[in-house]
């Protein structure tokens, strides 16, 4: 991995590049943004982007790309930013990533590209996510939509689910000349990008623009179709003539802890809480019809330490919660949430009750939540995930007053597609079995990827699976070999 | 968009809408439901499927005006559209030849019970149906139920039609008369289903009820429809909506369905105010629906258990 500047467009010698500080992302002030749903990060200006791009060491074997689930050519697109050709930079990213405006915002870069950036051995890593976001937004502002002109192959693919993995499959396959139709269960397209991730982290307008782009490329969409109920996988293949099917149905039902009081009014799953806010706009009730509990002046807590947990509790804060707590049974180091979100949440005034676990939800005797009884934890021996197992500390119980509790402790597999698709193999937890290399299921012509295969993971991992699936679907349609 | 082919009131405030929904029509089985959304700012609510016609590509849904969304639905007429209709959702009823099946339909729940009764008869069962309603006007689908039942028993709370009393009175009579009952399917207000469960529990008669909890996506994602079955969480949209009545915690269902009572009433009040502010002549039957709902709402307020209807939901 020897840094080289051969024929580089970057005018700075390597030593100088290390001296340029990582350019800060302009953001809304914490005490303002915790009262609104506008985006926290405001995006780089062209000047900031160029300045940040100058920091790239242009490694001969870039481990950023090696560690990107969709294999974005980071070195090249960053070089194009240095050269000031932002549209070319966007086009370069689009070769491997159909949703750059999304991943630029929600990808946990510290686990992928930036986590492996050579700069990070000495200084802060290159702001790859910020740069990706910048060029994607720039391309969008310029209205620069390149619609590929490829001869039609005459093959038809059904994509089940319009979340990040399904959209990746659709975007990749439409560019190969296949006909693609995406089926979505909800009334709005985008899957978790729309019902799950809040506006302040991923404005819905961005998804709409990406979807418009895909429509221009020829992707067809059909909402209000629950595959497995409205139409089965077998009917799509045998009766509607699809040559291949991709299943990207995403996360399933929320898990609960099984502790007393989880059925009290005021206890939500994070999926329900976020769906009411993001998809149904319940916070605009009564303009919108879907209701939610009024959080103004209320004490709210989320149970869990992932991105979903932080999305939920930061939304609660924005909806007027007086106190907003995160209750997480392990310590900071084990928190699965994106580093930037934890940082932002702390700035906004979220209280973190670490090494703490709920044991019982308490009621007013009329079915409404009033408090949660918690116990403090300490870390013991590592468990099967390699993380140190939290163990309750005897006698450390305490009550935290609460009006609303949000459970964000993971999901289980959605049974609808497997239970209605004979011969589709699942693992013991109910997730669809697909090989890691080609995303093939146990049914010929049927591929699967994303959370319905791996269990709850990230947008970028789902997109990576979609990308692998698109390549192997293309190969399968060309050769007929399984 | 889903076009309304035909619309008619079955009773005051209870409307049948026949929709063009070819995909749903092909797949619908007894016991399943749809979720729909009336307008861009609308909520998603579960609604009963009465039956379907795969050849014509239509489904028939039955809605009772209670909250804002059901008010809007019952104001719709043939030629108009419903923005989103998704389904058929939930597991179908388990239909086989059990022997003698008693199908109990309470109020608008009769519409949900009807396709199951028909399927039980077709499967060779002796079908005894009991239909209950508050009064004569609210008895729905009498002819339809008669056609798919060997015996049809009707009760009204006030005695204005058929026998005065409750569906449980008829059920108890059947048991006391020594009628052998292999299965009971009860669909209606929660308080009715709970009462049926208590009657059959003592006799050890297998009993299924169709639950109508708060629901949003209906596809196994949000978990809003969780119900307590045998003290464990299950999800009505994927594990139900039908459950073993003797394992259902009805009190938790009543409590959770009351979660948005205040919001629902506020929403309805604002909707009515909007309607009232509309210039004369622009009404397309909304007034009629709104009038009917007054009775329902009064009942919702007095009878806490009837929140299924206040929900604007599936019954």
Coordinates of N, CA, C and O in Angstrom, one line a residue, chain A residues 181 183-188 195 222-226 228-232 235-236 239-240 242 251-256 262-273 275-276 279-280 285-293 366-368 407 411-412 414-416, chain B residues 1-2 23-24 26-27 32 37 39-44 68-69 72 83-92 214-228 232-235 237-240 252 255-260 262-264 266-267 270:
Chain A
X181 N -39.4 -4.8 -12.7 CA -40.6 -4.3 -12.0 C -40.4 -4.5 -10.5 O -40.1 -5.7 -10.0
X183 N -41.9 -4.5 -6.7 CA -43.2 -4.6 -5.9 C -43.0 -4.2 -4.5 O -42.0 -4.6 -3.8
X184 N -43.8 -3.3 -4.0 CA -43.7 -2.7 -2.7 C -45.0 -2.9 -1.9 O -46.1 -2.7 -2.4
X185 N -44.8 -3.4 -0.6 CA -46.0 -3.7 0.2 C -46.7 -2.4 0.7 O -47.9 -2.3 0.7
X186 N -45.9 -1.4 1.0 CA -46.5 -0.2 1.5 C -47.0 0.7 0.4 O -46.8 0.4 -0.8
X187 N -47.6 1.8 0.7 CA -48.2 2.7 -0.3 C -47.1 3.7 -0.8 O -47.3 4.3 -1.8
X188 N -45.9 3.7 -0.2 CA -44.9 4.6 -0.6 C -43.6 3.7 -0.9 O -43.3 2.8 -0.2
X195 N -39.8 4.6 5.7 CA -40.5 4.4 7.0 C -39.6 4.4 8.2 O -40.1 4.7 9.3
X222 N -44.7 -1.0 -8.6 CA -46.1 -1.3 -8.2 C -46.2 -1.3 -6.7 O -45.6 -2.2 -6.0
X223 N -46.9 -0.3 -6.1 CA -47.1 -0.3 -4.6 C -48.3 -1.2 -4.2 O -49.0 -1.7 -5.1
X224 N -48.5 -1.3 -3.0 CA -49.7 -2.0 -2.4 C -49.7 -3.5 -2.8 O -50.8 -4.1 -3.0
X225 N -48.5 -4.1 -3.0 CA -48.5 -5.5 -3.3 C -47.6 -6.2 -2.2 O -46.4 -5.9 -2.1
X226 N -48.3 -7.0 -1.4 CA -47.5 -7.8 -0.4 C -47.2 -9.2 -1.1 O -48.1 -10.0 -1.2
X228 N -46.4 -12.8 -1.5 CA -46.7 -13.8 -0.5 C -48.2 -13.8 -0.2 O -48.7 -14.9 0.1
X229 N -48.8 -12.6 -0.3 CA -50.2 -12.5 0.0 C -51.0 -12.1 -1.3 O -51.9 -12.8 -1.7
X230 N -50.6 -10.9 -1.8 CA -51.3 -10.4 -3.0 C -51.0 -11.2 -4.2 O -51.8 -11.4 -5.1
X231 N -49.7 -11.7 -4.3 CA -49.3 -12.6 -5.4 C -48.1 -13.4 -4.8 O -47.4 -12.9 -4.0
X232 N -48.0 -14.6 -5.3 CA -46.9 -15.4 -4.7 C -45.7 -15.4 -5.7 O -45.8 -15.0 -6.8
X235 N -46.4 -17.5 -8.6 CA -47.3 -16.9 -9.6 C -46.5 -15.8 -10.4 O -46.8 -15.7 -11.6
X236 N -45.6 -15.1 -9.8 CA -44.8 -14.2 -10.5 C -44.0 -14.9 -11.6 O -43.9 -14.4 -12.8
X239 N -47.0 -17.4 -13.8 CA -48.2 -16.8 -14.5 C -47.8 -15.4 -15.1 O -48.4 -15.0 -16.1
X240 N -46.9 -14.7 -14.4 CA -46.6 -13.3 -14.9 C -45.3 -13.3 -15.7 O -44.9 -12.3 -16.2
X242 N -42.0 -13.8 -15.1 CA -40.7 -13.3 -14.7 C -39.7 -14.3 -14.8 O -39.9 -15.5 -14.5
X251 N -36.3 -6.1 7.0 CA -36.4 -6.5 8.4 C -37.8 -6.9 8.7 O -38.8 -6.5 8.1
X252 N -37.9 -7.8 9.6 CA -39.3 -8.4 10.0 C -39.8 -7.8 11.3 O -39.6 -6.6 11.6
X253 N -40.5 -8.6 12.0 CA -41.2 -8.1 13.2 C -40.3 -7.7 14.3 O -39.3 -8.3 14.5
X254 N -40.7 -6.6 15.0 CA -39.8 -6.2 16.1 C -39.8 -7.2 17.2 O -40.8 -7.9 17.5
X255 N -38.6 -7.3 17.9 CA -38.5 -8.2 19.1 C -38.9 -7.4 20.3 O -38.8 -6.2 20.4
X256 N -39.4 -8.2 21.3 CA -39.7 -7.6 22.6 C -38.9 -8.4 23.6 O -38.4 -9.4 23.3
X262 N -44.9 -5.0 28.9 CA -44.6 -4.6 27.6 C -45.8 -4.2 26.8 O -45.7 -3.7 25.7
X263 N -47.0 -4.7 27.3 CA -48.2 -4.4 26.5 C -48.9 -3.1 27.0 O -50.0 -2.8 26.6
X264 N -48.3 -2.4 27.9 CA -48.9 -1.2 28.4 C -49.0 -0.2 27.3 O -48.2 -0.1 26.4
X265 N -50.0 0.7 27.4 CA -50.2 1.8 26.5 C -49.0 2.7 26.7 O -48.8 3.2 27.9
X266 N -48.3 3.1 25.7 CA -47.1 3.9 25.8 C -45.8 3.2 25.5 O -44.8 3.8 25.3
X267 N -45.9 1.8 25.3 CA -44.8 1.0 24.9 C -44.9 0.8 23.4 O -45.8 0.1 23.0
X268 N -43.9 1.3 22.7 CA -43.9 1.1 21.2 C -42.8 0.2 20.8 O -41.7 0.2 21.5
X269 N -42.9 -0.4 19.6 CA -41.7 -0.9 19.0 C -41.1 0.3 18.2 O -41.8 1.2 17.8
X270 N -39.8 0.3 18.0 CA -39.2 1.4 17.2 C -39.8 1.4 15.8 O -40.0 2.5 15.3
X271 N -40.0 0.2 15.2 CA -40.6 0.2 13.9 C -41.9 0.9 13.8 O -42.2 1.7 12.9
X272 N -42.8 0.7 14.8 CA -44.1 1.3 14.8 C -43.9 2.8 15.1 O -44.5 3.7 14.4
X273 N -43.1 3.2 16.0 CA -42.9 4.6 16.4 C -42.4 5.4 15.2 O -42.9 6.4 14.8
X275 N -42.4 4.4 12.0 CA -43.4 4.3 10.9 C -44.5 5.4 11.0 O -44.8 6.1 10.1
X276 N -45.0 5.5 12.2 CA -46.0 6.6 12.5 C -45.4 8.0 12.1 O -46.1 8.8 11.5
X279 N -43.4 7.6 7.9 CA -44.3 7.2 6.8 C -45.7 7.9 6.9 O -46.2 8.4 5.9
X280 N -46.2 7.9 8.1 CA -47.6 8.3 8.2 C -47.7 9.8 8.7 O -48.8 10.3 8.8
X285 N -50.5 15.3 13.0 CA -51.9 15.1 13.3 C -52.5 16.4 13.9 O -51.8 17.1 14.7
X286 N -53.7 16.9 13.6 CA -54.7 16.2 12.9 C -54.7 16.5 11.4 O -55.6 16.0 10.7
X287 N -53.7 17.2 10.9 CA -53.7 17.5 9.4 C -53.6 16.1 8.7 O -54.3 15.8 7.8
X288 N -52.7 15.3 9.3 CA -52.6 13.9 8.8 C -53.5 13.0 9.8 O -53.5 13.4 11.0
X289 N -54.1 12.0 9.3 CA -55.0 11.3 10.2 C -54.4 10.3 11.2 O -55.1 9.9 12.1
X290 N -53.2 9.8 10.9 CA -52.6 8.7 11.7 C -52.2 9.4 13.0 O -51.5 10.4 13.0
X291 N -52.7 8.9 14.2 CA -52.3 9.5 15.4 C -51.1 9.0 16.1 O -50.6 7.9 15.7
X292 N -50.5 9.7 17.0 CA -49.5 9.1 17.9 C -49.6 9.8 19.2 O -50.3 10.8 19.3
X293 N -49.0 9.2 20.2 CA -49.1 9.8 21.6 C -48.3 11.2 21.5 O -47.3 11.3 21.0
X366 N -54.1 1.7 35.2 CA -55.2 1.8 34.2 C -54.7 1.5 32.8 O -55.2 1.9 31.8
X367 N -53.5 0.8 32.8 CA -53.0 0.4 31.5 C -52.0 1.3 30.8 O -51.6 1.0 29.7
X368 N -51.7 2.4 31.5 CA -50.7 3.3 30.9 C -49.4 3.3 31.6 O -49.3 3.2 32.8
X407 N -39.1 0.2 22.1 CA -38.2 -1.0 22.1 C -37.5 -1.0 20.7 O -38.1 -1.1 19.7
X411 N -35.0 -7.3 15.3 CA -36.2 -7.8 14.7 C -36.0 -9.3 14.4 O -34.9 -9.8 14.5
X412 N -37.1 -9.9 14.1 CA -37.1 -11.3 13.7 C -37.5 -11.4 12.2 O -38.0 -10.5 11.6
X414 N -39.4 -11.9 8.8 CA -40.8 -11.9 8.3 C -41.1 -13.2 7.7 O -40.5 -13.6 6.7
X415 N -42.2 -13.9 8.1 CA -42.5 -15.2 7.6 C -43.3 -15.2 6.3 O -43.5 -16.3 5.8
X416 N -43.8 -14.1 5.8 CA -44.8 -14.1 4.8 C -44.2 -14.8 3.5 O -44.9 -15.7 2.9
Chain B
X1 N -54.7 3.5 -7.3 CA -56.1 3.9 -7.2 C -57.0 2.7 -7.4 O -56.7 2.0 -8.4
X2 N -58.0 2.6 -6.6 CA -58.9 1.4 -6.7 C -60.3 2.0 -6.9 O -60.8 2.6 -6.0
X23 N -55.9 -8.3 -8.3 CA -54.9 -9.1 -7.6 C -55.5 -9.6 -6.3 O -55.4 -10.8 -6.0
X24 N -56.2 -8.8 -5.6 CA -56.7 -9.2 -4.3 C -57.9 -10.2 -4.5 O -58.0 -11.2 -3.8
X26 N -58.3 -12.3 -6.7 CA -57.8 -13.7 -7.1 C -57.3 -14.5 -5.9 O -57.4 -15.7 -5.8
X27 N -56.9 -13.7 -4.9 CA -56.2 -14.4 -3.8 C -57.0 -14.5 -2.5 O -56.7 -15.3 -1.6
X32 N -59.5 -13.3 5.8 CA -58.5 -12.3 5.5 C -59.2 -10.9 5.4 O -60.4 -10.7 5.3
X37 N -56.2 3.2 2.5 CA -55.9 4.6 2.8 C -56.7 5.4 1.9 O -56.7 5.1 0.7
X39 N -57.0 8.9 1.4 CA -56.4 10.1 0.8 C -55.0 10.3 1.2 O -54.5 9.6 2.1
X40 N -54.3 11.2 0.5 CA -52.8 11.4 0.7 C -52.4 11.6 2.2 O -51.3 11.3 2.5
X41 N -53.3 12.2 3.0 CA -52.9 12.5 4.3 C -53.6 11.5 5.3 O -53.7 11.7 6.5
X42 N -54.1 10.4 4.7 CA -54.9 9.5 5.5 C -54.2 8.5 6.3 O -53.0 8.2 6.0
X43 N -54.9 7.9 7.2 CA -54.3 6.8 8.0 C -54.5 5.5 7.3 O -55.4 5.4 6.3
X44 N -53.8 4.4 7.7 CA -54.1 3.1 7.1 C -55.0 2.4 8.1 O -54.7 2.3 9.3
X68 N -63.1 9.2 11.6 CA -63.0 10.0 10.4 C -62.9 9.2 9.1 O -63.6 9.4 8.1
X69 N -61.9 8.2 9.1 CA -61.7 7.5 7.9 C -62.9 6.7 7.5 O -63.2 6.6 6.3
X72 N -65.4 8.9 5.9 CA -65.1 9.2 4.6 C -65.4 8.1 3.6 O -65.9 8.2 2.5
X83 N -57.6 5.5 -2.6 CA -56.2 5.7 -3.0 C -55.3 4.4 -2.9 O -54.6 4.0 -3.9
X84 N -55.4 3.7 -1.8 CA -54.6 2.5 -1.6 C -55.4 1.4 -1.0 O -56.1 1.6 0.0
X85 N -55.3 0.2 -1.5 CA -55.9 -1.0 -0.9 C -54.9 -2.1 -1.1 O -54.4 -2.4 -2.2
X86 N -54.5 -2.7 0.1 CA -53.5 -3.7 0.0 C -54.0 -5.0 0.7 O -54.7 -4.9 1.8
X87 N -53.8 -6.1 0.1 CA -54.2 -7.3 0.7 C -54.2 -8.5 -0.3 O -53.6 -8.3 -1.3
X88 N -54.8 -9.6 0.0 CA -55.5 -9.9 1.2 C -54.5 -10.2 2.3 O -53.5 -10.9 2.1
X89 N -54.7 -9.6 3.5 CA -53.8 -9.8 4.6 C -54.3 -10.7 5.7 O -55.4 -11.0 5.8
X90 N -53.3 -11.2 6.5 CA -53.6 -12.2 7.5 C -53.7 -13.6 7.0 O -53.8 -13.8 5.8
X91 N -53.7 -14.5 7.9 CA -53.8 -15.9 7.5 C -55.3 -16.2 7.3 O -56.2 -15.7 8.1
X92 N -55.6 -17.0 6.3 CA -57.0 -17.4 6.1 C -57.6 -18.2 7.2 O -56.8 -18.8 8.0
X214 N -54.9 -2.4 16.8 CA -54.4 -1.3 16.1 C -53.3 -1.8 15.1 O -52.6 -2.7 15.5
X215 N -53.4 -1.4 13.9 CA -52.5 -2.0 12.9 C -52.0 -0.8 11.9 O -52.8 0.1 11.6
X216 N -50.8 -0.9 11.5 CA -50.4 0.1 10.5 C -50.0 -0.5 9.2 O -50.8 -0.4 8.2
X217 N -48.9 -1.2 9.1 CA -48.5 -1.7 7.8 C -49.2 -3.0 7.5 O -49.5 -3.3 6.3
X218 N -49.5 -3.9 8.4 CA -50.2 -5.1 8.2 C -49.4 -6.2 7.5 O -49.9 -7.2 7.0
X219 N -48.1 -6.0 7.4 CA -47.3 -6.9 6.6 C -46.2 -7.5 7.5 O -45.3 -8.2 6.9
X220 N -46.2 -7.3 8.8 CA -45.2 -7.9 9.6 C -44.0 -7.1 9.8 O -42.9 -7.6 10.0
X221 N -44.2 -5.8 9.8 CA -43.0 -4.9 10.0 C -43.1 -4.1 11.3 O -42.2 -4.1 12.1
X222 N -44.3 -3.5 11.6 CA -44.3 -2.5 12.6 C -44.5 -3.0 14.0 O -44.0 -2.5 15.0
X223 N -45.2 -4.1 14.1 CA -45.5 -4.7 15.4 C -46.5 -4.0 16.2 O -46.7 -4.3 17.4
X224 N -47.2 -3.0 15.6 CA -48.3 -2.3 16.3 C -49.5 -3.2 16.7 O -50.2 -3.0 17.7
X225 N -49.7 -4.3 16.0 CA -50.8 -5.2 16.1 C -50.6 -6.3 17.1 O -51.2 -7.3 17.1
X226 N -49.6 -6.1 18.0 CA -49.3 -7.2 18.9 C -50.4 -7.5 19.9 O -51.0 -6.5 20.4
X227 N -50.7 -8.7 20.1 CA -51.7 -9.1 21.0 C -51.1 -10.2 22.0 O -50.1 -10.8 21.6
X228 N -51.7 -10.3 23.1 CA -51.2 -11.2 24.1 C -52.0 -12.5 24.0 O -53.2 -12.6 24.4
X232 N -48.0 -14.5 25.6 CA -46.9 -14.2 24.8 C -47.4 -13.3 23.7 O -48.5 -13.3 23.2
X233 N -46.4 -12.4 23.2 CA -46.7 -11.5 22.1 C -46.9 -12.2 20.8 O -46.0 -13.0 20.4
X234 N -48.0 -12.0 20.1 CA -48.1 -12.5 18.7 C -48.7 -11.3 17.9 O -49.1 -10.3 18.5
X235 N -48.5 -11.4 16.6 CA -48.9 -10.3 15.7 C -50.1 -10.6 14.9 O -50.0 -11.6 14.1
X237 N -51.3 -9.4 12.3 CA -51.3 -9.3 10.8 C -50.6 -10.6 10.2 O -50.9 -10.9 9.1
X238 N -49.6 -11.2 10.9 CA -49.0 -12.4 10.3 C -49.3 -13.7 11.0 O -49.4 -14.7 10.4
X239 N -49.6 -13.6 12.3 CA -49.9 -14.8 13.1 C -51.4 -15.0 13.1 O -51.9 -16.1 13.4
X240 N -52.2 -14.0 12.9 CA -53.6 -14.0 13.0 C -54.2 -13.6 11.6 O -53.7 -13.9 10.6
X252 N -56.2 -6.8 27.6 CA -55.1 -6.0 27.0 C -55.5 -5.5 25.6 O -55.1 -4.4 25.3
X255 N -57.6 -2.5 26.2 CA -56.8 -1.4 26.7 C -55.9 -0.8 25.6 O -55.8 0.5 25.4
X256 N -55.3 -1.6 24.8 CA -54.4 -1.1 23.7 C -55.2 -0.4 22.6 O -54.8 0.6 22.0
X257 N -56.4 -0.9 22.3 CA -57.2 -0.3 21.3 C -57.8 1.1 21.8 O -58.3 1.9 20.9
X258 N -57.7 1.4 23.1 CA -58.2 2.7 23.5 C -57.1 3.7 23.5 O -57.3 4.9 23.8
X259 N -55.9 3.4 23.0 CA -54.7 4.2 23.1 C -54.9 5.6 22.5 O -54.4 6.6 23.0
X260 N -55.6 5.6 21.4 CA -55.8 6.9 20.6 C -57.2 7.4 20.7 O -57.6 8.2 19.8
X262 N -58.7 9.7 22.3 CA -58.8 11.2 22.3 C -58.5 11.7 20.9 O -59.2 12.6 20.4
X263 N -57.5 11.2 20.3 CA -57.1 11.7 19.0 C -58.1 11.3 18.0 O -58.4 12.2 17.1
X264 N -58.7 10.2 18.1 CA -59.8 9.8 17.1 C -61.0 10.7 17.2 O -61.5 11.1 16.2
X266 N -61.0 13.8 18.3 CA -60.6 15.1 17.8 C -60.6 15.1 16.3 O -61.1 16.0 15.7
X267 N -60.0 14.0 15.7 CA -60.0 13.9 14.3 C -61.4 14.0 13.6 O -61.6 14.7 12.7
X270 N -62.9 17.5 14.0 CA -62.4 18.4 13.0 C -63.0 18.1 11.6 O -63.2 19.0 10.8

